[in-house]
Amino acid sequence: EVQLLESGGGLVQPGGSLRLSCAASGFTFSSYAMSWVRQAPTKGLEWVSSISGSGGSSYYEDAVKGRFTISRDNSKNTLYLQMNYLGAEDTAIYYCVKDSGARIVGARGYFDYWGQGALVTVSS
Amino acid sequence: DIQMTQSPSSLSASVGDRVTITCRASQDIRNHLAWFQQKPGKAPQSLIYDASTLQSGVPSKFSGSGSGTDFTLTISSLQPEDSATYYCQQHHNYPRTFGQGTKVEIK
């Protein structure tokens, strides 16, 4: 059974940093790309970032480029999202999402499994 | 970026009704379209990918169709447990983009 468990959320001041983790189990982690998707309070879903199975390729949405870094440790079956220079607009639930394939460059993979989410609140 | 537009934004229907949600892409995405269901306070769940392929375990009352720029999600016989918000998303290229969501309520 695929399981994705996010951790590391919490309250952080504007301008601060936070690192989210996602512990994966139930599948061969290194064989699949992974993504982060967020949802601001009462809003819709917003794709944030994706990383290939090997970790060699990554993409970011423009709003977080230069502030957020996605990474993975395939030996620990864990996905990360380092978030710096946080602002109120980053307040959201952050979901860890598994992709259907390993590649992201030129790939048409789809999301198949979602974690339960980690709440990040940016406020003074 | 590819813009995804869903309609309607919300709907109310009776148990047993056939419900259809539409999703339009701002450019040709072939059949690279997914649908997700999100119940209040819960994480999204994947329903359909490649426009019409059901994810494992998804009941057959859900179906998807379309290609190019116009797509539909149909619930053949609405049940109380189908009350949720439904999102479409293109998996054609990056950035992956979602529709704004359609809230389905039971009358």
Short mmCIF file of C-alpha atoms in Angstrom, two decimals:
data_model
loop_
_atom_site.label_atom_id
_atom_site.label_comp_id
_atom_site.label_asym_id
_atom_site.label_seq_id
_atom_site.Cartn_x
_atom_site.Cartn_y
_atom_site.Cartn_z
CA GLU A 1 0.00 0.00 0.00
CA VAL A 2 1.38 3.39 -1.02
CA GLN A 3 1.77 5.75 1.92
CA LEU A 4 3.00 9.34 1.91
CA LEU A 5 3.44 11.05 5.26
CA GLU A 6 4.30 14.74 5.39
CA SER A 7 5.92 16.44 8.37
CA GLY A 8 7.61 19.70 9.23
CA GLY A 9 4.70 22.08 8.89
CA GLY A 10 3.97 24.79 11.42
CA LEU A 11 3.87 28.49 12.18
CA VAL A 12 6.70 30.63 10.83
CA GLN A 13 7.25 34.38 10.73
CA PRO A 14 7.35 36.28 7.43
CA GLY A 15 10.80 36.04 5.92
CA GLY A 16 11.47 32.80 7.74
CA SER A 17 12.31 29.30 6.55
CA LEU A 18 10.82 25.84 6.91
CA ARG A 19 11.63 22.40 5.56
CA LEU A 20 8.88 19.92 4.77
CA SER A 21 9.56 16.19 4.59
CA CYS A 22 7.53 13.40 3.02
CA ALA A 23 8.27 9.82 4.05
CA ALA A 24 7.22 7.38 1.34
CA SER A 25 6.53 3.66 1.58
CA GLY A 26 4.82 0.90 -0.35
CA PHE A 27 6.61 1.46 -3.67
CA THR A 28 10.13 1.73 -5.12
CA PHE A 29 10.68 5.39 -4.30
CA SER A 30 13.59 6.02 -6.68
CA SER A 31 11.52 4.83 -9.65
CA TYR A 32 8.99 7.63 -9.45
CA ALA A 33 8.96 11.38 -9.79
CA MET A 34 7.44 13.27 -6.89
CA SER A 35 5.72 16.62 -6.54
CA TRP A 36 4.48 19.16 -4.02
CA VAL A 37 1.02 20.67 -4.48
CA ARG A 38 -0.39 23.32 -2.14
CA GLN A 39 -3.81 24.62 -1.23
CA ALA A 40 -4.31 27.99 0.41
CA PRO A 41 -7.24 28.29 2.85
CA THR A 42 -10.56 28.03 0.99
CA LYS A 43 -8.72 28.04 -2.36
CA GLY A 44 -8.02 25.53 -5.12
CA LEU A 45 -5.05 23.30 -5.82
CA GLU A 46 -1.76 24.79 -6.99
CA TRP A 47 1.19 22.81 -8.30
CA VAL A 48 4.45 23.95 -6.64
CA SER A 49 7.35 21.76 -7.74
CA SER A 50 8.32 18.38 -9.17
CA ILE A 51 11.49 16.27 -9.14
CA SER A 52 12.46 13.25 -11.21
CA GLY A 53 13.03 9.82 -9.68
CA SER A 54 16.79 10.19 -9.84
CA GLY A 55 16.66 13.73 -8.49
CA GLY A 56 18.49 15.03 -11.54
CA SER A 57 15.67 17.21 -12.87
CA SER A 58 13.28 19.58 -11.15
CA TYR A 59 10.67 22.19 -12.02
CA TYR A 60 9.16 25.05 -10.00
CA GLU A 61 6.20 27.33 -10.37
CA ASP A 62 7.24 30.93 -10.95
CA ALA A 63 5.90 32.12 -7.57
CA VAL A 64 8.39 29.99 -5.64
CA LYS A 65 11.36 29.90 -8.02
CA GLY A 66 14.50 31.03 -6.22
CA ARG A 67 12.88 30.63 -2.78
CA PHE A 68 11.92 26.95 -2.62
CA THR A 69 14.13 23.92 -3.29
CA ILE A 70 12.81 20.42 -3.89
CA SER A 71 15.10 17.48 -3.18
CA ARG A 72 14.98 13.80 -2.36
CA ASP A 73 17.03 11.19 -0.55
CA ASN A 74 16.34 7.89 -2.28
CA SER A 75 18.28 5.97 0.38
CA LYS A 76 15.80 7.25 2.98
CA ASN A 77 12.69 7.17 0.74
CA THR A 78 12.09 10.80 1.62
CA LEU A 79 11.10 13.89 -0.35
CA TYR A 80 11.87 17.40 0.89
CA LEU A 81 10.79 20.96 0.25
CA GLN A 82 13.05 23.68 1.63
CA MET A 83 11.11 26.92 1.79
CA ASN A 84 12.93 30.23 2.34
CA TYR A 85 11.80 33.87 2.43
CA LEU A 86 8.28 32.81 3.27
CA GLY A 87 5.41 35.25 2.93
CA ALA A 88 1.75 35.27 3.86
CA GLU A 89 0.92 34.08 0.33
CA ASP A 90 2.71 30.80 1.10
CA THR A 91 0.23 29.92 3.86
CA ALA A 92 -1.32 26.65 2.71
CA ILE A 93 -1.62 22.93 3.16
CA TYR A 94 1.27 21.31 1.27
CA TYR A 95 0.63 17.88 -0.23
CA CYS A 96 3.26 15.37 -1.24
CA VAL A 97 2.19 13.63 -4.45
CA LYS A 98 3.51 10.57 -6.28
CA ASP A 99 3.83 10.60 -10.06
CA SER A 100 3.13 7.67 -12.36
CA GLY A 101 6.59 7.65 -13.93
CA ALA A 102 10.23 8.37 -13.21
CA ARG A 103 10.89 11.22 -15.61
CA ILE A 104 9.58 14.78 -15.68
CA VAL A 105 11.39 16.27 -18.69
CA GLY A 106 9.08 15.86 -21.65
CA ALA A 107 6.98 13.41 -19.65
CA ARG A 108 3.20 13.14 -19.45
CA GLY A 109 3.07 11.43 -16.08
CA TYR A 110 0.04 11.89 -13.89
CA PHE A 111 -0.48 12.15 -10.14
CA ASP A 112 -1.74 8.93 -8.58
CA TYR A 113 -1.25 9.09 -4.81
CA TRP A 114 -1.49 12.00 -2.37
CA GLY A 115 -0.34 12.43 1.22
CA GLN A 116 -2.57 13.89 3.91
CA GLY A 117 -0.85 17.26 3.83
CA ALA A 118 1.17 19.52 6.11
CA LEU A 119 -0.12 22.92 7.17
CA VAL A 120 2.25 25.86 6.81
CA THR A 121 1.15 29.15 8.35
CA VAL A 122 3.17 32.30 7.74
CA SER A 123 2.24 34.98 10.23
CA SER A 124 3.77 37.36 12.73
CA ASP B 1 1.23 28.31 -19.22
CA ILE B 2 -1.87 26.27 -20.03
CA GLN B 3 -5.03 27.67 -18.43
CA MET B 4 -7.69 25.21 -17.27
CA THR B 5 -11.28 26.44 -16.94
CA GLN B 6 -14.00 24.37 -15.29
CA SER B 7 -17.75 24.87 -15.41
CA PRO B 8 -19.90 25.17 -13.52
CA SER B 9 -18.18 26.44 -10.37
CA SER B 10 -20.82 24.69 -8.31
CA LEU B 11 -23.91 22.59 -8.80
CA SER B 12 -26.65 21.03 -6.74
CA ALA B 13 -28.26 17.79 -7.85
CA SER B 14 -30.46 15.04 -6.46
CA VAL B 15 -29.48 11.51 -5.53
CA GLY B 16 -29.59 9.39 -8.67
CA ASP B 17 -29.04 12.29 -11.06
CA ARG B 18 -26.48 12.17 -13.84
CA VAL B 19 -23.95 14.96 -13.31
CA THR B 20 -21.52 16.39 -15.85
CA ILE B 21 -18.62 18.76 -15.23
CA THR B 22 -16.69 20.32 -18.09
CA CYS B 23 -13.06 21.39 -18.29
CA ARG B 24 -11.50 23.42 -21.08
CA ALA B 25 -7.78 23.83 -21.76
CA SER B 26 -6.37 26.99 -23.32
CA GLN B 27 -4.40 24.90 -25.83
CA ASP B 28 -4.35 21.35 -27.20
CA ILE B 29 -3.33 18.89 -24.48
CA ARG B 30 -4.27 15.77 -26.44
CA ASN B 31 -5.67 13.38 -23.80
CA HIS B 32 -3.36 14.44 -20.94
CA LEU B 33 -6.10 15.37 -18.53
CA ALA B 34 -6.69 14.14 -14.97
CA TRP B 35 -9.59 14.50 -12.55
CA PHE B 36 -9.40 14.62 -8.75
CA GLN B 37 -12.02 14.48 -6.00
CA GLN B 38 -11.58 16.35 -2.72
CA LYS B 39 -13.96 15.94 0.19
CA PRO B 40 -14.07 18.63 2.91
CA GLY B 41 -11.05 18.50 5.20
CA LYS B 42 -9.45 15.67 3.23
CA ALA B 43 -6.61 15.30 0.75
CA PRO B 44 -7.47 15.05 -2.94
CA GLN B 45 -7.88 11.60 -4.45
CA SER B 46 -7.08 10.68 -8.01
CA LEU B 47 -10.04 9.58 -10.11
CA ILE B 48 -9.08 9.59 -13.79
CA TYR B 49 -5.98 10.10 -15.93
CA ASP B 50 -5.41 10.29 -19.69
CA ALA B 51 -8.89 11.82 -19.91
CA SER B 52 -10.79 8.54 -19.56
CA THR B 53 -8.76 5.92 -17.65
CA LEU B 54 -10.04 5.22 -14.15
CA GLN B 55 -7.49 4.97 -11.38
CA SER B 56 -7.41 1.63 -9.60
CA GLY B 57 -10.31 1.26 -7.17
CA VAL B 58 -12.41 4.11 -8.55
CA PRO B 59 -16.05 3.08 -9.05
CA SER B 60 -17.34 2.81 -12.59
CA LYS B 61 -20.03 5.44 -11.98
CA PHE B 62 -17.25 7.93 -12.74
CA SER B 63 -16.28 8.39 -16.36
CA GLY B 64 -14.23 10.86 -18.34
CA SER B 65 -14.12 11.83 -21.97
CA GLY B 66 -12.65 14.35 -24.36
CA SER B 67 -9.45 15.23 -26.15
CA GLY B 68 -7.72 18.33 -27.42
CA THR B 69 -9.18 21.19 -25.40
CA ASP B 70 -12.60 20.02 -24.18
CA PHE B 71 -13.17 17.40 -21.52
CA THR B 72 -15.98 16.13 -19.30
CA LEU B 73 -16.31 14.23 -16.03
CA THR B 74 -19.60 12.39 -15.56
CA ILE B 75 -21.06 10.83 -12.45
CA SER B 76 -23.71 8.44 -13.73
CA SER B 77 -25.87 8.23 -10.61
CA LEU B 78 -25.08 10.77 -7.92
CA GLN B 79 -24.84 9.44 -4.36
CA PRO B 80 -24.44 11.31 -1.05
CA GLU B 81 -20.78 10.21 -0.78
CA ASP B 82 -20.05 12.01 -4.07
CA SER B 83 -20.52 15.40 -2.41
CA ALA B 84 -17.10 16.97 -2.95
CA THR B 85 -15.09 19.43 -5.01
CA TYR B 86 -13.78 18.11 -8.32
CA TYR B 87 -10.66 19.44 -10.05
CA CYS B 88 -9.29 18.86 -13.51
CA GLN B 89 -5.56 19.12 -14.19
CA GLN B 90 -3.49 18.93 -17.34
CA HIS B 91 -0.50 16.56 -17.28
CA HIS B 92 0.66 17.59 -20.75
CA ASN B 93 3.49 19.87 -19.72
CA TYR B 94 4.92 21.97 -16.89
CA PRO B 95 3.76 23.90 -15.03
CA ARG B 96 1.05 21.39 -14.23
CA THR B 97 -2.12 23.49 -13.92
CA PHE B 98 -5.46 22.83 -12.28
CA GLY B 99 -8.95 24.07 -12.95
CA GLN B 100 -10.54 26.21 -10.25
CA GLY B 101 -12.75 23.38 -9.03
CA THR B 102 -16.43 22.43 -9.18
CA LYS B 103 -18.30 21.97 -5.91
CA VAL B 104 -20.96 19.27 -6.12
CA GLU B 105 -23.71 19.32 -3.52
CA ILE B 106 -26.66 17.04 -2.90
CA LYS B 107 -30.13 18.62 -2.92
#
